[in-house]
Coordinates of C-alpha atoms and ligand atoms in Angstrom, one line a residue:
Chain O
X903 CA 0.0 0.0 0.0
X904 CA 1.0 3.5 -0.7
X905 CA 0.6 5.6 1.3
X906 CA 0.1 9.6 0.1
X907 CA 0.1 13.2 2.1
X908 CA -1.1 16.6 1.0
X909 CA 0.5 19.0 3.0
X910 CA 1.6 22.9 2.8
X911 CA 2.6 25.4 5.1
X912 CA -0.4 27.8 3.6
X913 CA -4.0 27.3 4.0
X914 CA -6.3 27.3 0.8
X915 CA -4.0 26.3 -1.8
X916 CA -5.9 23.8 -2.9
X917 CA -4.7 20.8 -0.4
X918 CA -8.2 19.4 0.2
X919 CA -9.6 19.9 -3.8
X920 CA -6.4 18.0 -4.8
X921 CA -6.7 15.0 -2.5
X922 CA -10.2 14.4 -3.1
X923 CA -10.0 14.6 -6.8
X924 CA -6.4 12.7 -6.9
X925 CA -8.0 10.0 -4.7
X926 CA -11.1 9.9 -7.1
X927 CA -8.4 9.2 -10.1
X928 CA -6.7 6.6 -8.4
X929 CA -10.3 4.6 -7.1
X930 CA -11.4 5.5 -11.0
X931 CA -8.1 3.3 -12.2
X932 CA -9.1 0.4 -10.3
X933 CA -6.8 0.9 -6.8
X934 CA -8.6 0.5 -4.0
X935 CA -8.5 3.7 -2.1
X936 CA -8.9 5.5 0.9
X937 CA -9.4 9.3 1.3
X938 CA -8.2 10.3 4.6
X939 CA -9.2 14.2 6.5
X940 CA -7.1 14.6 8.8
X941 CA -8.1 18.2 8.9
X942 CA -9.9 19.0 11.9
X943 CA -11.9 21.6 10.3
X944 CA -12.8 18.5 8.3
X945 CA -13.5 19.8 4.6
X946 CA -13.5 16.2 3.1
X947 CA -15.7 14.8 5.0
X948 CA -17.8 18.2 4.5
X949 CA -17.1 18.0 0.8
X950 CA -17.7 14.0 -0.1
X951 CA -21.0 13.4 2.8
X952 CA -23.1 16.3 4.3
X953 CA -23.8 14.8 7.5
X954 CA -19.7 14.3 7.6
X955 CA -20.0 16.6 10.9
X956 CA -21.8 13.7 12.8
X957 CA -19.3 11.0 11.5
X958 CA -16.7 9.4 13.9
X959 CA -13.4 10.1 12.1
X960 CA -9.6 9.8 12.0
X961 CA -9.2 12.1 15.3
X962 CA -12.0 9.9 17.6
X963 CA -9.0 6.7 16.2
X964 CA -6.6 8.9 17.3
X965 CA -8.7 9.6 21.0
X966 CA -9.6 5.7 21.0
X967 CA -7.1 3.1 21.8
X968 CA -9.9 0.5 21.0
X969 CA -11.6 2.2 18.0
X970 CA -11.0 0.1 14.3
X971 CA -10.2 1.7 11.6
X972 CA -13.2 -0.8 9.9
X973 CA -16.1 1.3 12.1
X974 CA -15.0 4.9 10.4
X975 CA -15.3 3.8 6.5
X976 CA -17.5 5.6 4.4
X977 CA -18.2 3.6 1.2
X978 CA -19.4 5.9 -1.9
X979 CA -21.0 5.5 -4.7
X980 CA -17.7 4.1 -6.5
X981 CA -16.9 0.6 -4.8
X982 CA -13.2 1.5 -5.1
X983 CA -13.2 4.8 -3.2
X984 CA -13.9 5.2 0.3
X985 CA -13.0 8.0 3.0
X986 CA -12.4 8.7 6.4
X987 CA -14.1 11.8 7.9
X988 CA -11.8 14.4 9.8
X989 CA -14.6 12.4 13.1
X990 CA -15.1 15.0 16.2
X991 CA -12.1 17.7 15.0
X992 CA -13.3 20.6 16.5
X993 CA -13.3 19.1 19.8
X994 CA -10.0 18.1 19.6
X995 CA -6.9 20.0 21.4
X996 CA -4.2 19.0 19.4
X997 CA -0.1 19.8 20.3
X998 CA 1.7 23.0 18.9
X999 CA 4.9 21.3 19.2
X1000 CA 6.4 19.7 16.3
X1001 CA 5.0 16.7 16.8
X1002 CA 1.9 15.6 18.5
X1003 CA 2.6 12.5 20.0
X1004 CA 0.2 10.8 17.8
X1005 CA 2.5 8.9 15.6
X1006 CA 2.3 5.3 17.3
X1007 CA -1.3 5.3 16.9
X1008 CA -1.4 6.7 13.3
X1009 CA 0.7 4.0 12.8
X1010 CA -1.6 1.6 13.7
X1011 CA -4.1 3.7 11.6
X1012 CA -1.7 2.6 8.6
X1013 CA -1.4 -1.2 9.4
X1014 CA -5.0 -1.6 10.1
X1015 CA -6.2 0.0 6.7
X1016 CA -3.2 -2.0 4.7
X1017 CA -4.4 -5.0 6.2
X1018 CA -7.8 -4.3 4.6
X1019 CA -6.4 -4.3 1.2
X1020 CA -6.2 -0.8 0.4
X1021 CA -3.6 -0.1 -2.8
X1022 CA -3.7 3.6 -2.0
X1023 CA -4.3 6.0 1.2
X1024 CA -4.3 9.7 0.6
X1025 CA -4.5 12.2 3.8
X1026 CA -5.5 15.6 3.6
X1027 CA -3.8 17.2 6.0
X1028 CA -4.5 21.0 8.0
X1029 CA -2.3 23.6 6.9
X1030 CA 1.0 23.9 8.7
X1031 CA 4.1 21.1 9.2
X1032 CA 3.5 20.8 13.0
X1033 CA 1.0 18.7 15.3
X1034 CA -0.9 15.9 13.7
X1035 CA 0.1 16.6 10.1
X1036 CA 3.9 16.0 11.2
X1037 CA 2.9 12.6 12.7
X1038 CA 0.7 11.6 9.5
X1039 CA 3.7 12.8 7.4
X1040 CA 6.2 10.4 9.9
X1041 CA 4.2 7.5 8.7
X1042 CA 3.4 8.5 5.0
X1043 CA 5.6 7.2 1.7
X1044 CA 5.0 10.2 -0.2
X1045 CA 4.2 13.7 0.4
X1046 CA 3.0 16.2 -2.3
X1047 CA 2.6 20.2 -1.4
X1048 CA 0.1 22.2 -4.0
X1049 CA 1.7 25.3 -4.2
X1050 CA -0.5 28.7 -5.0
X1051 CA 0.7 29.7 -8.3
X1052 CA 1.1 33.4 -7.2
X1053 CA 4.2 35.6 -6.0
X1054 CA 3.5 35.6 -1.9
X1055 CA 3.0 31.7 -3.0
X1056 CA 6.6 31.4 -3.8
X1057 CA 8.0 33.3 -0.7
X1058 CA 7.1 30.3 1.3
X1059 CA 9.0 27.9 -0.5
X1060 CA 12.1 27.8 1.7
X1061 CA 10.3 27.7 4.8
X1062 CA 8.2 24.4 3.2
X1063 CA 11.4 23.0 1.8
X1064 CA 13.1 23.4 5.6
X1065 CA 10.0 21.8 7.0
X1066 CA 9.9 19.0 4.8
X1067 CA 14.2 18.5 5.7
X1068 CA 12.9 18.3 9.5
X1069 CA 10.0 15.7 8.5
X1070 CA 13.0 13.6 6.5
X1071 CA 14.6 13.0 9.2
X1072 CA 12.1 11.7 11.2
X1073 CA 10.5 9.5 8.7
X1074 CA 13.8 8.9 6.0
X1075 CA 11.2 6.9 3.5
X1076 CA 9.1 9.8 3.1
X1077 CA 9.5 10.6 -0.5
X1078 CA 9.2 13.9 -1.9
X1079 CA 7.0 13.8 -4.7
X1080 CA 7.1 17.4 -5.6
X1081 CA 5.3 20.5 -5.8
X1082 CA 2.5 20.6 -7.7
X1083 CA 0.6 24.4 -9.1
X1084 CA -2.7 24.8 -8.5
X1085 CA -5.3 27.6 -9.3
X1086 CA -2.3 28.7 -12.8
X1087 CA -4.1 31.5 -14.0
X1088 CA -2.7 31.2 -17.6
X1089 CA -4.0 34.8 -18.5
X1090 CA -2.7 36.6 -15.7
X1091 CA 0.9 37.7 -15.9
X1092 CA 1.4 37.4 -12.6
X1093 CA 0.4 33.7 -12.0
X1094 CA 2.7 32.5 -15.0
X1095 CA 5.4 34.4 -13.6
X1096 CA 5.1 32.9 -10.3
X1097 CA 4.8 29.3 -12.1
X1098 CA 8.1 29.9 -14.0
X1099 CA 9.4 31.5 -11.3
X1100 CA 8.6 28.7 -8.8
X1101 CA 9.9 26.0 -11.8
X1102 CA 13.3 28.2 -12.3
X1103 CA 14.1 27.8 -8.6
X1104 CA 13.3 24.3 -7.8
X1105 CA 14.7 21.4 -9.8
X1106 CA 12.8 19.8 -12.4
X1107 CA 11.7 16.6 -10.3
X1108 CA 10.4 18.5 -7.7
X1109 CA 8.1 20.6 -9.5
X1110 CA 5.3 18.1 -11.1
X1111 CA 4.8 18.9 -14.8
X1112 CA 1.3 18.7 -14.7
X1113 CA -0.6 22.2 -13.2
X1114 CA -4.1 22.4 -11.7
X1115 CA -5.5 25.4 -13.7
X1116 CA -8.1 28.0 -11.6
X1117 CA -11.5 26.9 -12.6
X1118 CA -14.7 28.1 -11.0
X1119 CA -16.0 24.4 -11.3
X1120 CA -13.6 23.5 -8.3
X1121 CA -15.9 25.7 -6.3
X1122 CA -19.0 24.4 -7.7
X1123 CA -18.3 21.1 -7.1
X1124 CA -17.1 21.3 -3.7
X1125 CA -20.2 23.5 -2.4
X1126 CA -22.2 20.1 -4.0
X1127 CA -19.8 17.8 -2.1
X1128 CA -18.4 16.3 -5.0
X1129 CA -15.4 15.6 -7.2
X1130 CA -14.9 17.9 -9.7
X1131 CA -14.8 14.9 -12.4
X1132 CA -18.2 13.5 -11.9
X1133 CA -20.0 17.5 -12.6
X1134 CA -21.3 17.7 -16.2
X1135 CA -18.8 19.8 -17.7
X1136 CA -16.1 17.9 -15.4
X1137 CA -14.3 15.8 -18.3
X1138 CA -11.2 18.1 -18.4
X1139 CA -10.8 17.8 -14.9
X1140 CA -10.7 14.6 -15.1
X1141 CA -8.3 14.8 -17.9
X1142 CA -6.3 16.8 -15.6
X1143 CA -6.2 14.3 -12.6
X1144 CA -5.3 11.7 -14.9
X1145 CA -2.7 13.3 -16.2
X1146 CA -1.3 13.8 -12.0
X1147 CA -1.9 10.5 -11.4
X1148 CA 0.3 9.0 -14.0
X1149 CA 2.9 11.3 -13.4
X1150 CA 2.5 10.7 -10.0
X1151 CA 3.2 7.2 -10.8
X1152 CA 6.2 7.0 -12.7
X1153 CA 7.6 9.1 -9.6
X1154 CA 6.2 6.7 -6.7
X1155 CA 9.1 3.9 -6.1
X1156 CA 8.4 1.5 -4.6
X1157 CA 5.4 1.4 -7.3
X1158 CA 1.6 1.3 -7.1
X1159 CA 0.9 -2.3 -7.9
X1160 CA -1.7 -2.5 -10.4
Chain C
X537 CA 10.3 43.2 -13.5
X538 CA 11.6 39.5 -14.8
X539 CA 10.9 36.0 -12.8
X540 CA 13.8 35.7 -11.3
X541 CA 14.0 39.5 -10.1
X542 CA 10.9 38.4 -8.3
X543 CA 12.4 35.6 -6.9
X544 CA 15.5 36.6 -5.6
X545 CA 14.2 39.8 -4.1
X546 CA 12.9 37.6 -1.5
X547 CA 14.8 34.4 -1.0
X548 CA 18.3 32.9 -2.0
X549 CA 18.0 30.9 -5.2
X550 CA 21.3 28.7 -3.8
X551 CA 19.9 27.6 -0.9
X552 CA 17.0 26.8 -2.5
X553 CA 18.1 24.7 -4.7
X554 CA 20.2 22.8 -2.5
X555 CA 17.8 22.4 0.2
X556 CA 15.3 21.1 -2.4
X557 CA 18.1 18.7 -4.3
X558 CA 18.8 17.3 -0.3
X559 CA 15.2 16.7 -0.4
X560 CA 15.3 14.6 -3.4
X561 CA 18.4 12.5 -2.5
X562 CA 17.9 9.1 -1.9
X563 CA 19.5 8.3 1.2
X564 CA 18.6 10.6 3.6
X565 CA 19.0 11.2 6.7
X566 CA 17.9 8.4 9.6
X567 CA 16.4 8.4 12.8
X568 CA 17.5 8.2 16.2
X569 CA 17.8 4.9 17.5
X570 CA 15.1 3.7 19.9
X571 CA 16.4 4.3 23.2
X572 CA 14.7 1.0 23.7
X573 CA 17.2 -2.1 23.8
X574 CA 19.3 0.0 26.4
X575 CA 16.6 -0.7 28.8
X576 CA 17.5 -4.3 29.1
X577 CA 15.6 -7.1 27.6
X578 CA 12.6 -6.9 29.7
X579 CA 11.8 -3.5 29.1
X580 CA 8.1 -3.1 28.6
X581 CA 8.0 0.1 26.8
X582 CA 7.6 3.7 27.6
X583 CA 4.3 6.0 29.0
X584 CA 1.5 5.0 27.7
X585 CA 2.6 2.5 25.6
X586 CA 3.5 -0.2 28.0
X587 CA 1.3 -2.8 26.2
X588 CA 3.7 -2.9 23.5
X589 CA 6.9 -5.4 23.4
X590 CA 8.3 -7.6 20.7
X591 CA 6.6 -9.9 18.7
X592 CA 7.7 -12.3 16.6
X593 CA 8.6 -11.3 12.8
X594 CA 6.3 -13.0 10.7
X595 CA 3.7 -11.4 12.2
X596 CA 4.6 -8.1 11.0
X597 CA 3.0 -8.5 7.6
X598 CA -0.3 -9.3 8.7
X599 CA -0.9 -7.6 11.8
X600 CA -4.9 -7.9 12.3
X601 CA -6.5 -5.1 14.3
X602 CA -7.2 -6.3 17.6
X603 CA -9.7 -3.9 18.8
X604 CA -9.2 -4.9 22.6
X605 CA -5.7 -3.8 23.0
X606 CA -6.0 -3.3 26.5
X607 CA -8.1 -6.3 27.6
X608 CA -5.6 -9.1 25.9
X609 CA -2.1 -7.7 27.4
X610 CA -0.5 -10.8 25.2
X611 CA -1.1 -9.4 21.8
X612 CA 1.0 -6.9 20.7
X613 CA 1.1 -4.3 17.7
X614 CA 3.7 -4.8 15.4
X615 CA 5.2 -1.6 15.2
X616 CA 7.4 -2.2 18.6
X617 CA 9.2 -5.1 15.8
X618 CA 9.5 -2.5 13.4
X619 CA 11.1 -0.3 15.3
X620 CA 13.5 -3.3 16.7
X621 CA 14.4 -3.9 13.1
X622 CA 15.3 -0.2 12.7
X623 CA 17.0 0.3 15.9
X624 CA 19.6 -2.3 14.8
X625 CA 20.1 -0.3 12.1
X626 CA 21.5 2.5 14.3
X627 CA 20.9 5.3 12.5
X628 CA 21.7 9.3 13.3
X629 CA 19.2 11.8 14.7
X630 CA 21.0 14.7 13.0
X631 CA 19.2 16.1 9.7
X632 CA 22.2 14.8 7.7
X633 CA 25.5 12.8 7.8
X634 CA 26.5 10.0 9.3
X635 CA 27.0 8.8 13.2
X636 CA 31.3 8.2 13.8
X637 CA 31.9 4.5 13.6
X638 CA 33.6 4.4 17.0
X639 CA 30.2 5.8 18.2
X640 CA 27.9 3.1 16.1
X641 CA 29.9 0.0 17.6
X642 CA 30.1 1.2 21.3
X643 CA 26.0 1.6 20.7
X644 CA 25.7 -2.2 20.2
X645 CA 27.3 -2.9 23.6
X646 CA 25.1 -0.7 25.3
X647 CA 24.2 -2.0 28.9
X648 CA 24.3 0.8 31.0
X649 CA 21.5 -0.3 33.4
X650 CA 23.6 -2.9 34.7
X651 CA 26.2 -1.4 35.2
X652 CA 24.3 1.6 36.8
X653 CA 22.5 -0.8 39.2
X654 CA 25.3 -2.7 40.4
X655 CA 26.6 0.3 42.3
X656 CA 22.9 2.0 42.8
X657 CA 20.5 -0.1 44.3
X658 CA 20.5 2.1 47.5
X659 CA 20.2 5.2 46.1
X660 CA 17.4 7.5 45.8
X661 CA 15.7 7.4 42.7
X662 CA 16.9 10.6 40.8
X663 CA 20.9 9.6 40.6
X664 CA 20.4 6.2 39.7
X665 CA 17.9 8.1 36.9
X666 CA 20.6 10.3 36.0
X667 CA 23.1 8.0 35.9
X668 CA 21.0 5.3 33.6
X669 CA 20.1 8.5 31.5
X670 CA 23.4 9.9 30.7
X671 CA 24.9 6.7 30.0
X672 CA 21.9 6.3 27.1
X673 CA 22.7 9.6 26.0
X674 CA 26.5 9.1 25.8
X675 CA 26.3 5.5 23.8
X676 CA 23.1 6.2 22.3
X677 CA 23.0 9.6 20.7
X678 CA 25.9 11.0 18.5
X679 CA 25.7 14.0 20.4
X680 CA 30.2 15.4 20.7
X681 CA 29.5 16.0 24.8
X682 CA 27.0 16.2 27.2
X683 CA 26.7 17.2 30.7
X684 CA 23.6 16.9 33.0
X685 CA 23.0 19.0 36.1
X686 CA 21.0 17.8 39.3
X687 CA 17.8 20.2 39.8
X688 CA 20.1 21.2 42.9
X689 CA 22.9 22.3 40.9
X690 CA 25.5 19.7 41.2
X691 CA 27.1 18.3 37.8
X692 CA 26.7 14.5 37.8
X693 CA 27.6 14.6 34.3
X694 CA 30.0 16.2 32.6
X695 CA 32.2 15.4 29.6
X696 CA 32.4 19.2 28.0
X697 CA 34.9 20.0 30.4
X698 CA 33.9 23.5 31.3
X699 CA 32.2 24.0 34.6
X700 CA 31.8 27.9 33.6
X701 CA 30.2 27.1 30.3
X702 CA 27.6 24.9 32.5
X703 CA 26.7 27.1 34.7
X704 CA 26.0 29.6 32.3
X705 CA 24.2 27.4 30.3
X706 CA 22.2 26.0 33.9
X707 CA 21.8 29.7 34.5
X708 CA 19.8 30.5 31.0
X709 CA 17.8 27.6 31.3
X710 CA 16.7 28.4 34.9
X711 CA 16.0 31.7 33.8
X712 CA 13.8 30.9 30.9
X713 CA 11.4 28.4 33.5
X714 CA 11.2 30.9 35.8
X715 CA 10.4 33.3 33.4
X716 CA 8.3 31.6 31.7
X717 CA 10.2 32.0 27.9
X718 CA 11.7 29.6 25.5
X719 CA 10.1 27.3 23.6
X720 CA 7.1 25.7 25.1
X721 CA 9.1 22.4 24.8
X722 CA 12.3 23.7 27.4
X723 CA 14.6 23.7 24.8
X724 CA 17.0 25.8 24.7
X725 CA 19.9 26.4 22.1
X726 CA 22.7 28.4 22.2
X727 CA 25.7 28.6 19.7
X728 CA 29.1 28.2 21.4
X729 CA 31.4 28.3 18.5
X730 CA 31.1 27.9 14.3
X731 CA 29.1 24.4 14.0
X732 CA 28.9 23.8 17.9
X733 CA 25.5 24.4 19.7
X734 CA 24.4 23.5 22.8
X735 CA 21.1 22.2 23.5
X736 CA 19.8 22.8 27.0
X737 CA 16.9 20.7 27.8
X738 CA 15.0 21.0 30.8
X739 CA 13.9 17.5 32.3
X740 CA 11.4 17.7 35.3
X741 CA 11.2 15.0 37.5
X742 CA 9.6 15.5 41.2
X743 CA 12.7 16.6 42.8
X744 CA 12.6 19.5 40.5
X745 CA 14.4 20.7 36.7
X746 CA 17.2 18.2 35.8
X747 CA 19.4 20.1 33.1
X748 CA 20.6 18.0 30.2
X749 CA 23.1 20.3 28.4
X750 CA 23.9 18.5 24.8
X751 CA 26.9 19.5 22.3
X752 CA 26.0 19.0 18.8
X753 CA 27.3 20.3 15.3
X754 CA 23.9 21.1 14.3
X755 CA 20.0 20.9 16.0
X756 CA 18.9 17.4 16.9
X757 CA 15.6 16.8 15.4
X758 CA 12.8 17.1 17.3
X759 CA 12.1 13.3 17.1
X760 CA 15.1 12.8 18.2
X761 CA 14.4 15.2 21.2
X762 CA 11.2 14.0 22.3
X763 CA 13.2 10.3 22.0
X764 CA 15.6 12.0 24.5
X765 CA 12.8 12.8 26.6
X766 CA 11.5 9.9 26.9
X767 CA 14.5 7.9 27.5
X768 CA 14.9 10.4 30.8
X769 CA 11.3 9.2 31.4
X770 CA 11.9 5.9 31.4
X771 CA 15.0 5.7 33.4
X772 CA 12.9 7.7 35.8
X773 CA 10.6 5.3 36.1
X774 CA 12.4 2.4 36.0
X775 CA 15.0 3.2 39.0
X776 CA 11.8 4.3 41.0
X777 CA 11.1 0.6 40.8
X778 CA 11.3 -0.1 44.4
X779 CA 13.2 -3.7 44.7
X780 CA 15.1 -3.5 41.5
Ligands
ATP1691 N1 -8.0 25.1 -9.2 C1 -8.9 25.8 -8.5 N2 -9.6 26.7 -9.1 C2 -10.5 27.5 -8.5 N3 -10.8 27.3 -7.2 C3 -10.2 26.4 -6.5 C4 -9.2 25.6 -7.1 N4 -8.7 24.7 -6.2 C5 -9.3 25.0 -5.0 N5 -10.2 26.0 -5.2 C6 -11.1 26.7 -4.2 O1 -10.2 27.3 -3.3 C7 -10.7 27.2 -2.0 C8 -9.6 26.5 -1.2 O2 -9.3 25.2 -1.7 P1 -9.1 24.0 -0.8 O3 -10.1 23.9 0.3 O4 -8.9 22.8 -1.6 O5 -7.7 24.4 -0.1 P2 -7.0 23.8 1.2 O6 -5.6 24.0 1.0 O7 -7.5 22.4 1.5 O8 -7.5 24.8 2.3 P3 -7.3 24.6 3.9 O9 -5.9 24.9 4.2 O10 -8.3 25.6 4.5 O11 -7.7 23.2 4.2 C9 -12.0 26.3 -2.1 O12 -13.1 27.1 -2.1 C10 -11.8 25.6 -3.4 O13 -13.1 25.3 -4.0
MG1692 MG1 -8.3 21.6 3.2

C-alpha cells in the first residue's frame, strides 16, 4: 500500500480539492483507495457526505485506543473509493509542538487500513508542518505540497522546503513527490510568472509537470460535495487528474501495484 | 520586472536549490535509535505504551487489528518489531550525515542499566535516573558532549569539560522556566562556537528541573528530542522501581 500526504505550510492552496479529486483518479483506475481528513476543520468529509460533521473520524481513532479503523469507513457511490471523515475535529486539542505525539497510533491507523487491502491512502492534511500533520507525514511514503501559483505563494517555499528537511529526518522513506501548481491562472501575468518562477528555482523533479489550472467548477463542485470529475462539464478535470496520477506514478518507487 | 527579479528579491536561489536537491536525495537522513534495547531485555515500553513489546517477525506482515488492545495484554502491535528492526540499524538523529563508527559500535554494547545498578541499588531514585540516562545519552545519541546538572545544581555529568560554560548554560535555562520563555518544549539552544550548539533541555522529575546540556554540530531533530525525553522518562521510572 502507498501511502500519500497533501500537505503545505499555507492554507487554501488547494490541499483538500487535490486529494479528493487525486483520490477519485486513483479509485477510477481500479486501486482501492482511501481518502483520509485529517483536517480537523474536516473539509472532506464536509465535501464527499453532508452529514460528515456527525461521523466518527480519524481524530475519535486517534482519541480511542480500541476504536477500528473498519467502524469509520465511508463507502461511496464508487466501490473502489472510500473516506475517512476528519470524526469530532473541532473538539480536539491537538499539540503545537512539532510533533503531537500521535504517531504510534497513526501507525496503527496505517497497518489496520493496509491490512484491509487498500492499494492507496491519501491524507489531507490541516495547513501547517506541526502537530498531527507531522505525525501523518512520519508515517506517510509520499508527500506532495500544492503550491498557490502566485508571488506571496513562492515566498514560502524555503520555509516548506526546511519543514519538509525536518520531517526527512524523522520519517527517512518519506518521499518527496514534488510541488504541484494549483489555481495557474494562464491569463494573468502574474500567476505565469510565479509558475516559472517557482519551476526556475526548484529542480525539475520537484516541481510536477502537470498544473491544476483555476476553474470556478472546483468551487462548484465542492459547495455540492463532490469531485470535480463527476460534474457535467467535469471531463477536463478529469483529464487533468489523470494526467497527476500517472505522473505521480512513474515518480512513486516503490510502485503502485496495479 | 523578470521572474527571477521576483524571486530573488525575496529568497536565496542557492539555498534553494540545494535544500530542495537534499530533499530529493535518496538516502537521507535516519532516525534516532530507539532508546529502547538499552533498557534491558525486559523493558516493557515507555508511558502509555506499555502494552507494547516484541513480537515475533512473521507477524509483521499481517498484523490484524485487535480492537481490545487493552483487555488481551499478550497481543501486541507490530510496530514495537519494526522499530527493533530499525534500531539495529542505528541510524543518526541529525538532519544529515552519518554517526562516527567508533560511536555506532560502542552503541551495540550498550548495557548501561547494569552497570548503573550494580553500584545503585540504594540510592534515591533521581541519581540512579541520571546516571542510567546519561549513560543512554553518551552510547546512544551522537551528540560530541553532554553534561547533566541535578535540579540542585550539582554536575553528575559532565564530559564538556567547562564547569563555567555549565553554569551559564544551567543559569539560561533556569532563567527561561522561571520566566516563563523559550520554547514551550524547554529547549534551549545556544551557539558556542562555528558548527557547535548546545542544546539545553529542561527535564522535570519531582525533585525539580534536571538540566541536560547536549553539544551537537547542528539541532537534533525534534524526534530525536522528544526520543531524549523519553529515554529520561523511562529511566525515571524504572529506577523508582522499588526492589530492582
Ligand atoms: N483550481 C482551482 N480553481 C478554483 N478554485 C479552486 C481551485 N482549487 C481550489 N479552489 C477553491 O479554493 C478554496 C480553497 O481550496 P481547498 O479547500 O482545496 O484548499 P485547502 O488547501 O484544502 O484549504 P485549507 O488549508 O483551508 O484546508 C476552495 O473554495 C476551493 O473550492
Ligand atoms: Mg483543506
Amino acid at each position: 500500500m502507498t501511502t500519500l500526504a497533501i500537505t503545505s505550510q499555507k492554507g487554501g492552496v488547494g490541499k483538500t480539492t487535490l486529494s479528493i479529486n487525486l483520490a477519485y483518479a486513483f479509485a477510477r483506475s481500479g486501486r482501492k483507495t482511501l481518502l483520509v481528513d485529517t483536517d480537523p476543520q474536516g473539509s472532506v468529509g464536509l465535501s464527499l457526505t453532508r452529514q460528515s460533521r456527525h461521523l466518527s473520524g480519524f481524530y475519535d481513532f486517534l482519541e480511542n485506543p480500541v476504536m477500528n479503523v473498519g467502524e469509520l469507513i465511508v463507502p461511496t457511490r464508487l466501490p473502489t473509493f472510500s473516506l475517512v471523515a476528519a470524526g469530532r475535529g473541532s473538539a480536539y486539542e491537538f499539540g503545537s509542538g512539532p510533533i503531537s505525539g500521535n504517531i504510534h497510533r497513526i501507525r496503527g491507523f496505517v497497518s489496520q487500513i493496509r491490512a484491509m487491502k487498500y492499494d492507496v491512502c491519501i491524507f489531507d492534511t490541516a495547513a501547517g508542518l506541526f502537530g498531527v500533520t507531522a505525525d501523518v507525514l512520519g508515517v506517510s511514503n509520499g508527500v506532495m505540497v500544492p503550491q498557490q501559483s502566485e508571488p506571496l505563494g513562492v515566498r514560502s517555499v524555503p520555509k516548506m522546503l526546511e519543514a519538509l528537511t525536518r520531517m526527512r529526518a524523522v520519517n527517512p522513506s518519506l518521499q518527496v513527490l514534488g510541488v504541484i501548481l494549483t489555481m495557474v491562472k494562464k491569463e494573468l501575468s502574474e500567476s505565469l510568472e510565479s509558475a516559472q518562477a517557482l519551476r526556475g528555482l526548484l529542480p525539475d523533479e520537484m516541481v510536477m509537470q502537470t498544473e491544476i489550472p483555476r476553474n470556478d467548477l472546483y468551487v462548484q463542485a465542492s459547495a455540492r460535495g463532490l469531485p470535480v470529475g463527476v460534474m457535467a462539464e467535469g471531463a477536463k478535470t478529469l483529464a487533468i487528474f489523470e494526467e497527476l496520477r500517472l505522473e505521480l506514478e512513474q515518480r512513486i518507487n516503490p510502485p503502485i501495484p496495479s | 520586472m523578470n521572474e527571477n527579479e521576483v524571486v530573488s528579491q525575496w529568497l536565496d536561489p542557492d539555498e534553494v536549490r540545494s535544500l530542495a536537491e537534499g530533499l530529493l536525495a535518496k538516502n537521507p537522513v535516519s532516525q534516532i535509535p530507539s532508546h529502547e534495547s538499552v533498557f534491558g531485555k525486559d523493558f516493557e515500553g515507555f508511558d502509555g505504551e506499555s502494552n507494547l513489546s516484541t513480537q515475533p517477525l512473521q507477524s509483521v506482515t499481517s498484523e490484524p487489528a485487535n480492537p481490545f488492545p487493552q483487555a488481551s495484554p499478550k497481543s501486541k502491535p507490530a510496530r514495537s518489531v519494526v522499530d527493533g528492526i530499525k534500531q539495529s540499524v542505528r541510524p543518526d538523529p541529525f538532519r544529515e550525515g552519518q554517526p562516527p563508527v567508533a560511536l555506532t559500535a560502542a552503541v551495540k554494547q550498550a548495557a548501561p542499566l547494569e552497570v548503573v545498578s550494580s553500584r545503585s541499588s540504594g540510592l534515591p531514585s533521581l541519581p540512579r535516573a541520571l546516571g542510567t540516562f546519561s549513560n543512554w545519552l553518551k552510547k546512544q545519541t551522537p551528540i560530541l558532549a553532554a553534561f547533566v546538572c541535578d535540579p540542585k545544581g550539582e554536575i553528575v555529568v559532565d564530559d564538556v569539560g567547562s564547569e563555567k560554560l555549565i553554569k551559564v548554560a544551567r543559569s539560561l535555562a533556569l532563567a527561561s522556566v522561571t520566566m516563563g520563555e523559550g520554547a514551550p518544549s524547554g529547549l534551549l539552544q545556544v551557539e558556542i562556537a562555528k558548527d557547535r550548539m548546545i542544546e539545553i533541555l529542561q527535564l522535570e522529575s519531582k525533585e525539580g528541573h534536571s538540566i541536560a546540556g547536549l553539544v551537537v554540530a547542528r539541532p537534533l531533530t525534534s524526534e530525536a528530542l522528544a526520543t531524549i525525553r523519553r529515554s529520561f522518562k523511562t529511566a525515571l521510572s524504572r529506577s523508582s522501581t522499588p526492589g530492582e
